[in-house]
Short mmCIF file of C-alpha atoms in Angstrom, two decimals:
data_model
loop_
_atom_site.label_atom_id
_atom_site.label_comp_id
_atom_site.label_asym_id
_atom_site.label_seq_id
_atom_site.Cartn_x
_atom_site.Cartn_y
_atom_site.Cartn_z
CA MET A 1 109.45 114.35 93.09
CA ILE A 2 110.91 111.86 95.57
CA LEU A 3 112.63 114.43 97.81
CA THR A 4 110.56 116.54 100.20
CA ILE A 5 112.89 118.99 101.88
CA ASP A 6 111.55 120.93 104.86
CA GLU A 7 113.68 124.03 105.39
CA THR A 8 112.01 124.73 108.75
CA ARG A 9 113.89 121.79 110.29
CA TYR A 10 117.11 123.81 110.20
CA GLU A 11 117.94 126.44 112.81
CA ASP A 12 121.14 127.55 111.07
CA ALA A 13 120.39 130.12 108.34
CA HIS A 14 123.08 128.82 105.96
CA GLN A 15 121.89 125.22 106.30
CA ARG A 16 118.35 126.40 105.69
CA ASP A 17 119.44 128.15 102.50
CA CYS A 18 121.32 125.02 101.41
CA ALA A 19 118.15 122.99 101.93
CA ARG A 20 116.11 125.49 99.89
CA VAL A 21 118.55 125.33 96.99
CA ALA A 22 118.67 121.51 97.13
CA ALA A 23 114.87 121.41 97.12
CA LEU A 24 114.74 123.63 94.04
CA LEU A 25 117.34 121.55 92.21
CA SER A 26 115.63 118.27 93.09
CA ASP A 27 113.26 118.84 90.16
CA GLY A 28 115.98 117.31 87.99
CA GLU A 29 116.49 120.43 85.90
CA SER A 30 119.55 122.64 85.53
CA HIS A 31 119.39 126.19 86.87
CA SER A 32 121.57 129.27 86.64
CA ARG A 33 122.57 131.20 89.76
CA PRO A 34 120.38 134.18 88.75
CA ASN A 35 117.47 131.80 88.29
CA VAL A 36 118.05 130.33 91.77
CA SER A 37 118.25 133.81 93.32
CA GLU A 38 115.01 134.86 91.67
CA ALA A 39 113.10 131.66 92.44
CA LEU A 40 114.11 131.65 96.12
CA GLN A 41 114.26 135.44 96.59
CA MET A 42 117.83 135.20 97.81
CA THR A 43 120.52 137.81 97.29
CA SER A 44 123.17 137.02 94.72
CA THR A 45 125.78 137.01 97.47
CA THR A 46 123.87 134.44 99.53
CA THR A 47 123.20 132.32 96.44
CA SER A 48 126.86 132.32 95.46
CA ARG A 49 127.93 131.33 98.98
CA VAL A 50 125.42 128.47 99.17
CA VAL A 51 126.16 127.18 95.67
CA ALA A 52 129.91 127.33 96.32
CA ASP A 53 129.46 125.27 99.50
CA LEU A 54 127.31 122.66 97.76
CA LEU A 55 129.69 122.49 94.80
CA GLU A 56 132.66 121.97 97.12
CA ARG A 57 130.89 119.10 98.90
CA GLY A 58 129.78 117.52 95.65
CA LEU A 59 126.04 117.75 96.23
CA VAL A 60 125.75 120.12 93.28
CA ILE A 61 127.50 119.95 89.94
CA GLY A 62 127.96 122.81 87.50
CA GLU A 63 128.75 123.26 83.86
CA ALA A 64 128.77 126.12 81.36
CA GLY A 65 125.44 126.75 79.70
CA GLU A 66 124.77 127.99 76.18
CA LYS A 67 126.21 131.39 75.40
CA SER A 68 123.65 134.11 74.91
CA GLY A 69 124.90 137.49 73.76
CA ARG A 70 128.21 138.92 74.88
CA GLY A 71 130.28 137.64 77.78
CA ARG A 72 130.85 134.23 79.24
CA PRO A 73 127.98 131.68 79.24
CA ALA A 74 126.11 131.28 82.55
CA ILE A 75 127.06 128.34 84.73
CA GLN A 76 124.21 125.86 85.02
CA ILE A 77 123.97 123.93 88.28
CA ALA A 78 122.10 120.73 89.07
CA LEU A 79 121.74 118.30 91.95
CA ASN A 80 124.37 115.55 91.87
CA HIS A 81 122.20 112.46 92.28
CA SER A 82 125.29 110.26 92.51
CA ARG A 83 126.56 111.98 95.66
CA LEU A 84 124.27 110.05 98.04
CA GLY A 85 122.80 106.57 97.81
CA ALA A 86 120.77 104.11 99.84
CA THR A 87 120.16 100.38 99.81
CA VAL A 88 116.73 98.76 99.91
CA VAL A 89 115.93 95.17 100.81
CA LEU A 90 112.46 93.91 99.93
CA MET A 91 110.58 90.66 99.65
CA SER A 92 110.02 88.96 96.30
CA SER A 93 108.07 85.75 96.87
CA ARG A 94 110.53 83.52 98.80
CA SER A 95 113.52 85.57 97.75
CA LEU A 96 115.07 88.82 98.88
CA LEU A 97 115.79 91.59 96.41
CA GLY A 98 118.47 94.15 97.22
CA VAL A 99 118.80 97.38 95.26
CA LEU A 100 121.11 100.39 95.37
CA VAL A 101 119.27 103.66 94.73
CA ASP A 102 120.69 107.11 94.00
CA LEU A 103 119.34 110.45 95.22
CA SER A 104 116.77 110.60 92.41
CA GLY A 105 115.35 107.20 93.33
CA ARG A 106 116.91 105.52 90.29
CA VAL A 107 118.02 101.91 90.80
CA ILE A 108 121.71 101.64 89.89
CA GLY A 109 122.43 98.16 91.23
CA ARG A 110 120.57 95.02 92.25
CA CYS A 111 121.11 91.49 93.51
CA THR A 112 118.93 88.69 94.87
CA ALA A 113 119.16 85.93 97.44
CA ASP A 114 116.95 82.86 97.80
CA VAL A 115 115.76 82.18 101.33
CA PRO A 116 114.38 78.70 102.16
CA GLU A 117 111.00 78.35 103.85
CA SER A 118 112.80 76.84 106.85
CA ALA A 119 114.85 80.02 107.44
CA ASP A 120 114.99 81.38 110.98
CA ASN A 121 116.01 84.81 112.25
CA GLU A 122 119.73 84.11 111.97
CA THR A 123 119.48 82.83 108.40
CA MET A 124 117.30 85.73 107.30
CA ALA A 125 119.59 88.33 108.86
CA ALA A 126 122.65 86.75 107.25
CA ARG A 127 121.01 86.82 103.79
CA MET A 128 120.11 90.50 104.22
CA ARG A 129 123.62 91.44 105.33
CA GLY A 130 125.02 89.56 102.35
CA LEU A 131 122.84 91.55 99.93
CA ILE A 132 123.84 94.88 101.45
CA ASN A 133 127.55 94.01 101.42
CA SER A 134 127.29 92.92 97.79
CA LEU A 135 125.66 96.20 96.79
CA LEU A 136 128.22 98.27 98.71
CA THR A 137 131.00 96.56 96.79
CA ASP A 138 129.65 98.25 93.66
CA LEU A 139 129.08 101.65 95.26
CA PRO A 140 130.09 104.28 92.66
CA ALA A 141 133.13 106.43 93.40
CA GLY A 142 132.16 109.54 95.35
CA MET A 143 128.81 108.17 96.56
CA SER A 144 128.13 108.07 100.30
CA HIS A 145 125.90 105.29 101.61
CA MET A 146 123.13 106.73 103.80
CA GLY A 147 121.64 103.51 105.11
CA THR A 148 119.13 100.76 104.33
CA SER A 149 115.37 100.59 104.11
CA VAL A 150 113.85 97.15 104.62
CA SER A 151 110.38 96.62 103.14
CA VAL A 152 108.76 93.47 104.52
CA SER A 153 105.53 91.55 104.15
CA GLY A 154 103.52 90.46 107.17
CA VAL A 155 103.38 92.18 110.54
CA VAL A 156 105.96 94.83 111.42
CA ASN A 157 106.68 97.23 114.26
CA GLU A 158 108.14 100.19 112.36
CA ARG A 159 109.06 102.23 115.42
CA ASP A 160 111.13 99.46 117.00
CA ARG A 161 112.24 98.22 113.56
CA LYS A 162 111.13 94.66 114.26
CA TRP A 163 109.69 92.14 111.83
CA LEU A 164 107.13 90.25 113.88
CA ILE A 165 105.44 87.67 111.62
CA THR A 166 105.49 86.63 107.97
CA SER A 167 103.59 83.79 106.31
CA ARG A 168 106.41 83.22 103.81
CA TRP A 169 108.93 82.28 106.50
CA PRO A 170 107.03 80.90 109.50
CA HIS A 171 110.18 80.50 111.61
CA VAL A 172 111.09 84.19 111.35
CA ARG A 173 109.65 85.80 114.48
CA ASP A 174 110.33 89.12 116.24
CA LEU A 175 113.43 89.78 114.15
CA ASP A 176 115.20 92.95 115.33
CA LEU A 177 116.27 94.31 111.95
CA ALA A 178 118.05 97.35 113.40
CA ALA A 179 120.36 95.15 115.45
CA ALA A 180 120.74 92.50 112.74
CA LEU A 181 121.86 94.99 110.07
CA ALA A 182 123.82 97.41 112.25
CA PRO A 183 127.21 95.82 111.29
CA VAL A 184 126.76 96.68 107.59
CA THR A 185 124.67 99.87 107.40
CA PRO A 186 124.67 103.16 109.32
CA VAL A 187 120.89 103.63 109.44
CA VAL A 188 118.02 101.13 109.23
CA PHE A 189 114.45 102.02 108.25
CA VAL A 190 111.72 99.35 108.34
CA CYS A 191 108.35 99.56 106.63
CA ARG A 192 105.55 97.33 105.43
CA HIS A 193 105.73 96.54 101.72
CA LEU A 194 102.11 97.57 101.09
CA ASP A 195 102.48 100.89 102.90
CA ALA A 196 105.57 101.70 100.84
CA GLU A 197 103.83 100.80 97.57
CA LEU A 198 100.72 102.83 98.34
CA THR A 199 102.77 105.84 99.44
CA ALA A 200 104.59 105.88 96.11
CA ARG A 201 101.38 105.33 94.13
CA THR A 202 99.65 108.30 95.75
CA MET A 203 102.80 110.42 95.49
CA GLN A 204 102.95 109.96 91.71
CA ASP A 205 99.23 109.89 90.94
CA GLY A 206 97.41 113.15 91.62
CA ALA A 207 93.92 111.60 91.55
CA GLN A 208 94.82 108.88 94.06
CA GLY A 209 96.60 111.42 96.22
CA ARG A 210 93.44 113.52 96.58
CA ASP A 211 91.17 110.61 97.46
CA SER A 212 91.07 108.08 100.24
CA THR A 213 92.65 105.01 98.69
CA LEU A 214 92.75 101.40 99.79
CA LEU A 215 95.39 98.99 98.46
CA LEU A 216 94.40 95.34 98.92
CA HIS A 217 96.96 92.68 98.07
CA TRP A 218 95.56 89.23 97.34
CA GLY A 219 98.55 86.98 96.86
CA TRP A 220 100.77 84.69 98.90
CA GLY A 221 99.35 86.54 101.88
CA ILE A 222 96.45 88.99 102.19
CA GLY A 223 96.76 92.49 103.60
CA LEU A 224 95.88 96.10 102.96
CA ALA A 225 97.19 99.64 103.20
CA TYR A 226 95.14 102.83 103.39
CA SER A 227 95.84 106.50 102.70
CA VAL A 228 93.88 109.73 102.98
CA GLU A 229 94.88 112.65 100.73
CA GLY A 230 98.20 111.00 100.05
CA GLU A 231 99.05 110.44 103.72
CA PRO A 232 99.36 106.78 104.76
CA PHE A 233 97.27 105.62 107.67
CA MET A 234 99.45 103.36 109.74
CA SER A 235 100.64 102.74 113.23
CA ALA A 236 104.37 103.02 113.81
CA SER A 237 104.36 100.56 116.69
CA ASN A 238 101.31 98.33 116.14
CA PRO A 239 100.14 96.17 113.23
CA PHE A 240 97.58 97.49 110.77
CA GLY A 241 95.70 96.10 107.79
CA GLU A 242 96.15 92.38 108.48
CA ILE A 243 92.73 91.34 107.18
CA GLY A 244 94.24 88.05 106.06
CA HIS A 245 94.00 87.05 109.71
CA TRP A 246 90.35 87.93 110.16
CA ARG A 247 88.68 84.77 111.41
CA PHE A 248 85.60 83.00 110.03
CA ASN A 249 83.57 80.31 111.77
CA MET A 250 83.40 78.23 108.59
CA LEU A 251 87.22 77.99 108.62
CA ASP A 252 87.66 77.02 112.28
CA GLN A 253 89.29 73.70 111.43
CA ARG A 254 92.04 75.30 109.34
CA GLN A 255 95.28 76.29 111.04
CA CYS A 256 97.08 79.45 109.97
CA GLY A 257 100.78 80.21 110.14
CA CYS A 258 100.04 83.04 112.57
CA GLY A 259 99.12 80.46 115.23
CA ASN A 260 95.34 80.87 115.06
CA HIS A 261 92.64 78.83 113.33
CA GLY A 262 90.03 80.08 110.89
CA CYS A 263 91.95 82.96 109.28
CA LEU A 264 90.90 84.29 105.87
CA GLU A 265 94.30 83.33 104.46
CA THR A 266 93.63 79.63 105.12
CA ALA A 267 90.96 79.70 102.38
CA ALA A 268 91.98 82.55 100.09
CA ALA A 269 95.76 83.13 100.17
CA LEU A 270 98.00 81.68 97.48
CA TRP A 271 99.86 79.57 100.05
CA ALA A 272 96.59 77.81 100.94
CA LEU A 273 95.15 77.49 97.42
CA LEU A 274 98.31 76.44 95.60
CA PRO A 275 98.35 72.79 96.77
CA GLN A 276 94.78 72.31 95.54
CA LEU A 277 95.42 74.05 92.21
CA ARG A 278 98.57 72.01 91.66
CA ALA A 279 96.47 68.85 91.68
CA SER A 280 95.30 69.98 88.23
CA TRP A 281 98.24 72.16 87.20
CA PRO A 282 101.40 70.81 88.89
CA GLU A 283 103.62 73.33 87.08
CA LEU A 284 102.17 76.32 88.96
CA SER A 285 104.87 78.41 90.59
CA GLU A 286 104.81 79.85 94.11
CA ASP A 287 106.50 82.99 92.80
CA GLU A 288 103.79 85.65 92.54
CA GLU A 289 105.09 87.17 89.30
CA ARG A 290 105.35 83.82 87.52
CA VAL A 291 102.11 82.38 88.80
CA ALA A 292 100.25 85.57 87.84
CA GLY A 293 101.09 84.85 84.20
CA GLN A 294 100.20 81.18 84.58
CA LEU A 295 96.81 81.84 86.16
CA THR A 296 95.75 84.34 83.48
CA SER A 297 94.56 81.72 81.01
CA LEU A 298 93.42 78.96 83.37
CA ASP A 299 89.76 78.10 83.95
CA ILE A 300 89.78 78.39 87.74
CA ALA A 301 86.92 80.74 88.61
CA GLU A 302 84.34 77.95 88.95
CA ARG A 303 86.45 75.66 91.10
CA PRO A 304 84.86 75.22 94.56
CA GLU A 305 87.93 76.40 96.48
CA ILE A 306 88.24 79.52 94.30
CA ALA A 307 84.52 80.26 94.58
CA THR A 308 84.87 80.12 98.37
CA ALA A 309 87.91 82.39 98.24
CA ILE A 310 86.04 84.91 96.06
CA HIS A 311 83.07 84.94 98.43
CA LEU A 312 85.22 85.47 101.53
CA MET A 313 87.41 88.12 99.88
CA ALA A 314 84.37 90.09 98.67
CA ARG A 315 82.74 89.90 102.10
CA SER A 316 85.97 90.98 103.79
CA LEU A 317 86.49 93.91 101.42
CA GLY A 318 82.88 94.97 101.93
CA ASN A 319 83.42 95.02 105.69
CA VAL A 320 86.63 97.02 105.29
CA CYS A 321 84.79 99.57 103.16
CA ARG A 322 82.11 99.91 105.83
CA LEU A 323 84.91 100.75 108.25
CA LEU A 324 87.15 103.06 106.19
CA PHE A 325 84.84 104.22 103.33
CA PRO A 326 87.57 104.61 100.68
CA LYS A 327 86.86 106.36 97.38
CA ARG A 328 89.09 103.97 95.48
CA VAL A 329 90.19 100.35 95.97
CA ILE A 330 93.20 98.96 94.13
CA VAL A 331 93.46 95.17 94.22
CA THR A 332 96.81 93.62 93.34
CA GLY A 333 98.20 90.11 93.25
CA PRO A 334 98.34 87.08 90.97
CA PHE A 335 94.61 86.32 91.02
CA VAL A 336 93.28 89.59 89.57
CA GLY A 337 94.79 89.00 86.13
CA ASN A 338 92.38 86.11 85.50
CA THR A 339 89.46 87.78 83.69
CA ALA A 340 86.75 85.37 84.82
CA LEU A 341 87.94 85.35 88.42
CA TRP A 342 88.14 89.15 88.52
CA GLN A 343 84.65 89.47 87.08
CA ALA A 344 83.27 87.04 89.66
CA PHE A 345 85.02 88.94 92.45
CA SER A 346 83.77 92.31 91.14
CA ASP A 347 80.21 90.96 90.94
CA ALA A 348 80.42 89.55 94.46
CA PHE A 349 81.73 92.87 95.79
CA GLN A 350 78.94 94.77 94.00
CA ALA A 351 76.42 92.43 95.61
CA GLU A 352 77.94 93.14 99.04
CA GLY A 353 77.20 96.85 98.78
CA ILE A 354 78.22 99.31 101.50
CA MET A 355 75.12 100.88 103.00
CA SER A 356 71.86 102.02 101.54
CA GLY A 357 72.37 105.25 99.64
CA LEU A 358 76.18 105.07 99.66
CA ALA A 359 78.08 104.43 96.45
CA LEU A 360 80.66 101.70 96.22
CA PRO A 361 84.27 102.77 95.78
CA VAL A 362 85.92 102.56 92.38
CA LEU A 363 87.41 99.06 92.09
CA VAL A 364 90.64 98.71 90.11
CA ALA A 365 92.72 95.62 89.33
CA ASP A 366 96.47 96.15 88.96
CA ARG A 367 99.78 94.35 89.16
CA SER A 368 101.96 94.72 92.22
CA SER A 369 104.70 97.22 91.50
CA GLU A 370 108.32 96.64 92.45
CA GLU A 371 109.15 100.20 91.36
CA TYR A 372 106.52 101.72 93.65
CA ALA A 373 107.61 99.54 96.56
CA ILE A 374 111.24 100.63 96.17
CA LEU A 375 110.41 104.34 95.89
CA GLY A 376 108.04 104.27 98.84
CA ALA A 377 110.56 102.43 101.02
CA VAL A 378 113.58 104.57 100.17
CA ARG A 379 111.94 107.99 100.19
CA PRO A 380 112.15 108.72 103.95
CA LEU A 381 115.73 107.45 104.04
CA LEU A 382 116.79 109.72 101.17
CA ASN A 383 115.16 112.70 102.84
CA LEU A 384 116.85 111.96 106.15
CA GLY A 385 120.18 111.32 104.45
CA LEU A 386 120.05 114.62 102.60
CA GLU A 387 119.13 116.48 105.77
CA THR A 388 122.03 114.83 107.64
CA PHE A 389 124.40 115.70 104.80
CA ILE A 390 123.36 119.36 104.79
CA ARG A 391 123.80 119.58 108.57
CA SER A 392 127.30 118.07 108.42
#
């Protein structure tokens, strides 16, 4: 369930009842008024008043149910997922993906924009505004646009809604996304792509939600997200999880896009390895989805640069586990689909160990999920939008 409605946030009794009914209907099922009254322990008079209000404002739709016995059939009501919508902008290799999402989290529109590596703040902001405007052109009749969530890679200050650093676009620095997008959207949320993906994964997977889970992305860049019992561990105003910029003495001569030398990414990230791999396979793409399929069948695990990357990634993950002690580690990105490479990485991580007497976390290889990233990014915006709508 993507909506999490907290009725205690409302001081007005009628608004609180509206929120309770909306929360019940957010399960996607149809309900009769008597069923709503019973489930929420509300009087029939209160239920009728609340449902009438929500029907009038279009948040709820109703239709006659099947007739049972004598009399008119009961009216079945359901949440109108098309009443409210939000836009999401997220990174896809060196492109931007824009999607329009309804109240259920379903994607009902999408468009893309290529962004050159040379792009600066102005270019990036213009591309994002263009995506949002394009999506709003196709906004369904009767749908209100609640705002935009921007899910970015790299280093982000969520509280101030600033995108600080990204390895994909080295000239994008300290981009104030709230100010840049204000002309085209009423509300701007900013989150890190990995945090959004992990939030959605734990929300929809009961086992992951009960454990401490680490999501490590090994792709164009390298970073991680962490959650405990389904709650993401992050800092709203400071960076977190940027292990791709941990520094190693053996890499001191290598310059990183962050401005330092010796970062893990300079030996293990796709942006650093791709030029060397293209010497043998010039057709390799820099798009993570495409290159993931290309790397699956290639004999790369024994190459010296890959062996170094495996060693450094396993050592880094071992150190992270000695800090956070997760029960489960999910590794995503284009490298993990190569069977030999994944086996070598798993073996190296097993050899690292944690501490004497402590078991290693469960290690899982998986593909990055666009669906999870969208749901995780849009969820807080949908909840805020619904709350604002009920208060209006």
